[in-house]
Coordinates of C-alpha atoms in Angstrom, one line a residue:
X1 CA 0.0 0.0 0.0
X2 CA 1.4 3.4 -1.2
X3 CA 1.5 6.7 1.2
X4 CA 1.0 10.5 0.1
X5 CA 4.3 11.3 1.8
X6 CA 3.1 15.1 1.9
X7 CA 1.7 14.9 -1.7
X8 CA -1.8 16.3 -2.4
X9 CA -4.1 13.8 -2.7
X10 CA -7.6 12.4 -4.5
X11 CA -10.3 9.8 -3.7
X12 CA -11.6 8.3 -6.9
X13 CA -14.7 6.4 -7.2
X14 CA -15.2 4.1 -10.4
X15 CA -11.9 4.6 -11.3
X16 CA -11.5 1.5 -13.2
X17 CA -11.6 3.1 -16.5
X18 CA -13.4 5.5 -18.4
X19 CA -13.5 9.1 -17.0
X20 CA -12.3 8.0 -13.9
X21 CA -9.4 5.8 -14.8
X22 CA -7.8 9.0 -17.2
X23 CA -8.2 11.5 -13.8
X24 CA -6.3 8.8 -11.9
X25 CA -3.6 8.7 -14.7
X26 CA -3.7 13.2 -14.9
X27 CA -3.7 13.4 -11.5
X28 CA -0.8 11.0 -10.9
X29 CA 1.4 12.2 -13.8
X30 CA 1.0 16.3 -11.8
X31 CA 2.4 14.5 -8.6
X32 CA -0.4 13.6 -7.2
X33 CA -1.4 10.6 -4.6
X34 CA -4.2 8.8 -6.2
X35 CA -7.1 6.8 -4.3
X36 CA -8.4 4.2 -6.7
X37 CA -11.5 2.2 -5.9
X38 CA -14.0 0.4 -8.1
X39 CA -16.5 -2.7 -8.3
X40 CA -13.4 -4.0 -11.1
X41 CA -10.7 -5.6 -8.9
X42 CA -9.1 -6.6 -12.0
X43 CA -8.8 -4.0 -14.0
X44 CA -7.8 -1.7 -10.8
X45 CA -4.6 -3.9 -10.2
X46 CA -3.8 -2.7 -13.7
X47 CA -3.9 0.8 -13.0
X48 CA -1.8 0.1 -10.0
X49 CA 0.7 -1.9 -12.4
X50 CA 0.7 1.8 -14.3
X51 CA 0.6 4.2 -11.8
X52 CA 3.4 2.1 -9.6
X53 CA 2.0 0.7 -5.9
X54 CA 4.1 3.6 -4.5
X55 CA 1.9 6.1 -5.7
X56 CA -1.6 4.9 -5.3
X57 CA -4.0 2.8 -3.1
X58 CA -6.4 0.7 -4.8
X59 CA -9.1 -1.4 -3.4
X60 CA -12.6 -3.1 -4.4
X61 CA -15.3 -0.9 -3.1
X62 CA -19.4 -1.0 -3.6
X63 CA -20.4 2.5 -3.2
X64 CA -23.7 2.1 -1.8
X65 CA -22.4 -0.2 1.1
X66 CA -22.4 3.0 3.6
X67 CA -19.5 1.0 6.4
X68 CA -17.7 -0.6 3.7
X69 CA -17.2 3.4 2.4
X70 CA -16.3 4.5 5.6
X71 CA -13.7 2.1 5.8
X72 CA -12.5 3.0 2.6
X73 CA -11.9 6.6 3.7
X74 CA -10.1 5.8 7.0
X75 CA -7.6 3.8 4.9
X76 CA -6.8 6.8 2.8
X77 CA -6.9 8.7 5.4
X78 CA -4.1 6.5 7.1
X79 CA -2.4 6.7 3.9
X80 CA -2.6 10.7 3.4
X81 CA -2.0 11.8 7.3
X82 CA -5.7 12.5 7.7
X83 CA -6.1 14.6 4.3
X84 CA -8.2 14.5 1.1
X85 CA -7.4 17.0 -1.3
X86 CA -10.3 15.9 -3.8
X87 CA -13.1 13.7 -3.4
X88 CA -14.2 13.0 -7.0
X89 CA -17.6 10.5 -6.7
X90 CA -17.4 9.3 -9.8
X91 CA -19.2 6.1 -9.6
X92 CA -21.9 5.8 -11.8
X93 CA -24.0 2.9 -14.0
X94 CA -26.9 3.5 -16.6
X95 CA -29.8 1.4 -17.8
X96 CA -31.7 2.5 -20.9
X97 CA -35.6 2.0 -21.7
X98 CA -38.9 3.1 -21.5
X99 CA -39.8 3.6 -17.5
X100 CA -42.9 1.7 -17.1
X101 CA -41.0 -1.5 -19.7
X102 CA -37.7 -1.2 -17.6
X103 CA -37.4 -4.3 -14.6
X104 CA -38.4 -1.7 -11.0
X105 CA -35.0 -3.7 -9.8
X106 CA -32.9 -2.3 -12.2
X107 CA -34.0 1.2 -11.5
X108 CA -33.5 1.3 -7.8
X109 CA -30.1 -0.3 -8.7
X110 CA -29.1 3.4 -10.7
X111 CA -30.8 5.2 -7.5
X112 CA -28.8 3.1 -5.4
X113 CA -25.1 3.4 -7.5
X114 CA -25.7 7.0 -8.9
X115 CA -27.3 9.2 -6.1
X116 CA -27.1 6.8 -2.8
X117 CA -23.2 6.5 -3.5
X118 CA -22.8 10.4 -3.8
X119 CA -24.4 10.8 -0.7
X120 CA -22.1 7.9 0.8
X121 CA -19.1 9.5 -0.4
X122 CA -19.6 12.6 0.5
X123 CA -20.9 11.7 4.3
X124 CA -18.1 9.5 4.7
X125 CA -15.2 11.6 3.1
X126 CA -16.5 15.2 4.8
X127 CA -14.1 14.8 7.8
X128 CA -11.0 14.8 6.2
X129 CA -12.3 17.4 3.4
X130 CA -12.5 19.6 6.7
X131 CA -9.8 18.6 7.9
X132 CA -7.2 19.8 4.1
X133 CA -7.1 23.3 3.3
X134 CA -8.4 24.2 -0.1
X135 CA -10.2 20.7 -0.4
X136 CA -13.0 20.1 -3.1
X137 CA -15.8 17.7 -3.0
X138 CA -16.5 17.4 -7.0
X139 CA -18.9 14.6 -8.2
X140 CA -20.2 13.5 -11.8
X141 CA -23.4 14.6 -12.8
X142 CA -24.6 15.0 -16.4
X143 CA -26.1 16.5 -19.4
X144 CA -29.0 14.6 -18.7
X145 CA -29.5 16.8 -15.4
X146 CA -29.8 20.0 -18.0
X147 CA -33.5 18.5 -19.0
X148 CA -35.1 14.8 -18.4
X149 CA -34.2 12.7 -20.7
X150 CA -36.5 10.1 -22.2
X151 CA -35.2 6.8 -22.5
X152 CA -32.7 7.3 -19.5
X153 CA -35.5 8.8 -17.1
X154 CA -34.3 7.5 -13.9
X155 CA -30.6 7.7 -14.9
X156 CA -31.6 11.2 -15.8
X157 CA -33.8 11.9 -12.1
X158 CA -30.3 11.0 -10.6
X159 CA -28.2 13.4 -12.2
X160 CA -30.8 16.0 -11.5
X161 CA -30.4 14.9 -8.0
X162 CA -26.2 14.9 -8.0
X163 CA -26.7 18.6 -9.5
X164 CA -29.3 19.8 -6.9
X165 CA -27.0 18.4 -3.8
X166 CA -23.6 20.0 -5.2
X167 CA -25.6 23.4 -5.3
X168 CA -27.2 23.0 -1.7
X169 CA -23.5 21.8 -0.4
X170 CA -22.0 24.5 -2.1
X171 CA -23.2 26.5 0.4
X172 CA -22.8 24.5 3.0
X173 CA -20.0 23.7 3.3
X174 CA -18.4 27.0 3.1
X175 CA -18.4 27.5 6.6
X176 CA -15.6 24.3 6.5
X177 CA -13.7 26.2 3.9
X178 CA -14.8 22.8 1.3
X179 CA -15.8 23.6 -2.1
X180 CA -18.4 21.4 -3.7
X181 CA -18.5 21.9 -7.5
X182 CA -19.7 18.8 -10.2
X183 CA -19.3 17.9 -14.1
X184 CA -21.9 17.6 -16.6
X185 CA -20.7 15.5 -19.0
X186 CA -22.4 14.7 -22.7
X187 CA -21.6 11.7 -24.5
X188 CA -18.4 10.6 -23.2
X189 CA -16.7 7.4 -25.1
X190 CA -16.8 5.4 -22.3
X191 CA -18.0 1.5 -21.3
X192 CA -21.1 2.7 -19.8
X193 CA -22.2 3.5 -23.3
X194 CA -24.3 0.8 -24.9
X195 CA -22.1 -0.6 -28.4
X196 CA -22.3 1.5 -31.3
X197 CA -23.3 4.6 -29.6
X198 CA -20.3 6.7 -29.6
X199 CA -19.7 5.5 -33.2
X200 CA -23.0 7.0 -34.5
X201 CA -22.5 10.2 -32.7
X202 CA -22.7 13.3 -34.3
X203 CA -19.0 14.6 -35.3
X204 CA -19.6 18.0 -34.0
X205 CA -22.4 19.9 -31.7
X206 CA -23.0 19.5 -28.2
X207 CA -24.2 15.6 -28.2
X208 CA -20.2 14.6 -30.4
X209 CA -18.4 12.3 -28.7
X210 CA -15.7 13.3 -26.3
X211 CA -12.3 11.0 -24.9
X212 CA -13.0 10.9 -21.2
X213 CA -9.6 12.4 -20.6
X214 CA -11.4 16.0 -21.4
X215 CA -13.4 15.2 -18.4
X216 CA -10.4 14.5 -16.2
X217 CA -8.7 17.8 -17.4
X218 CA -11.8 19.6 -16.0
X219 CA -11.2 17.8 -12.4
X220 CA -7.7 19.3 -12.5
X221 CA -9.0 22.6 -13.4
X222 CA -12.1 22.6 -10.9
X223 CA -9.6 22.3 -8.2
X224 CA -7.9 25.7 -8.8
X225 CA -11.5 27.4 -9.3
X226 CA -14.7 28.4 -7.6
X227 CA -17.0 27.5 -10.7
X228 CA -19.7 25.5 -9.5
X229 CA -20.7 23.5 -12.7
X230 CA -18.6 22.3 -15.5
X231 CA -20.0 21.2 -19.2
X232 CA -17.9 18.8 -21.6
X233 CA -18.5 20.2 -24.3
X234 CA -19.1 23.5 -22.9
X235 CA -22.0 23.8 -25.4
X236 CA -24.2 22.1 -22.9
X237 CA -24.5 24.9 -20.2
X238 CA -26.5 26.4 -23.4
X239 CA -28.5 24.0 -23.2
X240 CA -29.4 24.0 -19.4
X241 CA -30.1 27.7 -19.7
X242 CA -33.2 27.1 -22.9
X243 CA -34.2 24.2 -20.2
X244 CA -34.2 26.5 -17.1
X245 CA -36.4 29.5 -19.2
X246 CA -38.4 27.6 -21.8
X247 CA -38.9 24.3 -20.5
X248 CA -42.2 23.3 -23.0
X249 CA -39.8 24.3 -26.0
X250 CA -37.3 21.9 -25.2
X251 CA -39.6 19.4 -24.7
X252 CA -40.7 19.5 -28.0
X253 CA -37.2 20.0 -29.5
X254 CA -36.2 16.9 -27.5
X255 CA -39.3 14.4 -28.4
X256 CA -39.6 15.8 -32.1
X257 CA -36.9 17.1 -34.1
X258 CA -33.1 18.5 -33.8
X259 CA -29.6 16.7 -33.0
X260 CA -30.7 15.9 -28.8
X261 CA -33.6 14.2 -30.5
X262 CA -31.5 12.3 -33.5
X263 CA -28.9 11.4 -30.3
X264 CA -31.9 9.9 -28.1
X265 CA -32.6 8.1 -31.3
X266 CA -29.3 6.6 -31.9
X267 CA -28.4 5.9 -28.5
X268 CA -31.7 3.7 -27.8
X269 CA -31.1 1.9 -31.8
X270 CA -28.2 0.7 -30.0
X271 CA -29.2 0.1 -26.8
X272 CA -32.2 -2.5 -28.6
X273 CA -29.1 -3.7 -30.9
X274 CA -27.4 -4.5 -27.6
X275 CA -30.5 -6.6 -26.3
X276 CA -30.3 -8.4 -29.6

């Protein structure tokens, strides 16, 4: 097991790959201590291989199990001399479908992972947030918290969810000196996409699809800033704004015509390719 040895450090959840896995490998490459944990054992030991054991602690962690996060934290915490320089809650699944056709199990399993994890995190890693000047509790939302999203509704009530918290404990916890700040990513090339999705993206406009390493590049620069929320592409916060004063419009823009609509199209001809 590695130690900070005075280094800044940060807590990564779902840092197996994807968005998560490229902040471990920015964060380590600017000197940085890096907290890996996942569901992936496997792939985990490879990013240890990679980062060297020296530099990192990595271990198998299920976000929503509350002790088994607490535990998680007082391990880094032994590793980093009580200190968390960023907690990044990353930890996130999807499911795709119509609401009412989707199995109730598997929507309380996104609750669970996507908003019941955050609040885990951030419960259990608030002491030692408090306890590192200049400390940052960031967490992944998404685009889909800019306006519901059909076909990803509860996926989508999460995010909205992730965003509303950050807000609230943006506030908060100013009186521990803690800034709370989240991203709001759009489609990412990452596993959690269902096959053929990021290839029949658009090539440009807000809804193209991004390397998760843009989205690690924003952690870095969220930590030397007070912005609250961050949009890859930063076309999105355009988005939220037409959500946030014409609501109805969007709707229509979403269900009937446009590039979100053509995207929602795409990604759920995949997802049904997927389910063979």
């Amino acid at each position: 097991m590695g130690s900070a040895n005075g280094r800044k450090s940060i807590f990564i959840t779902g840092a197996a790959s994807g968005m998560g896995r490229e902040t471990a490998r920015l964060f380590h490459g600017k000197g940085w201590f890096v907290g890996a944990y996942d569901q992936n054992a496997e792939d985990l030991k490879t990013l240890e291989g990679e980062l060297g054991a020296d530099n990192c602690l990595i271990r198998k962690l299920d976000v929503t199990d509350k002790k088994d996060f607490e535990k998680a934290v007082a391990e880094f915490g032994a590793a980093t001399g009580g200190k968390m320089d960023i907690l990044y809650n990353n930890a996130g699944i999807g499911a795709g479908g119509f609401f009412d056709e989707m199995p109730f199990e598997d929507s309380l399993k996104v609750v669970h992972v996507n908003f019941i994890g955050v609040l885990n995190g951030i419960h259990s890693g608030i002491g030692l947030l408090k306890a590192t000047p200049g400390s940052l509790c960031f967490t992944t939302s998404s685009s889909s918290a800019t306006y519901g999203m059909p076909g990803i509704a509860v996926y989508s009530a999460t995010k909205h969810a992730v965003k509303g918290l950050t807000e609230a404990l943006s506030i908060e916890f100013r009186r521990y000196g803690v800034r709370a700040a989240d991203v709001l990513p759009g489609l990412i090339d990452t596993p959690i996409l269902p096959e053929g999705v990021a290839a029949n993206a658009p090539k440009e406009g807000m809804f193209r699809a991004i390397p998760p390493m843009d989205v690690a590049k924003v952690v870095w620069e969220a930590y030397g800033s007070d912005k609250l929320h961050w949009y890859v592409p930063p076309e999105l916060s355009e988005l939220d704004k037409a959500a946030g004063n014409m609501p109805e419009l969007v709707r229509e823009q979403i269900a009937t015509t446009g590039p979100i609509a053509k995207a929602i199209q795409d990604a759920q001809a995949a997802l049904e390719k997927a389910k063979g």
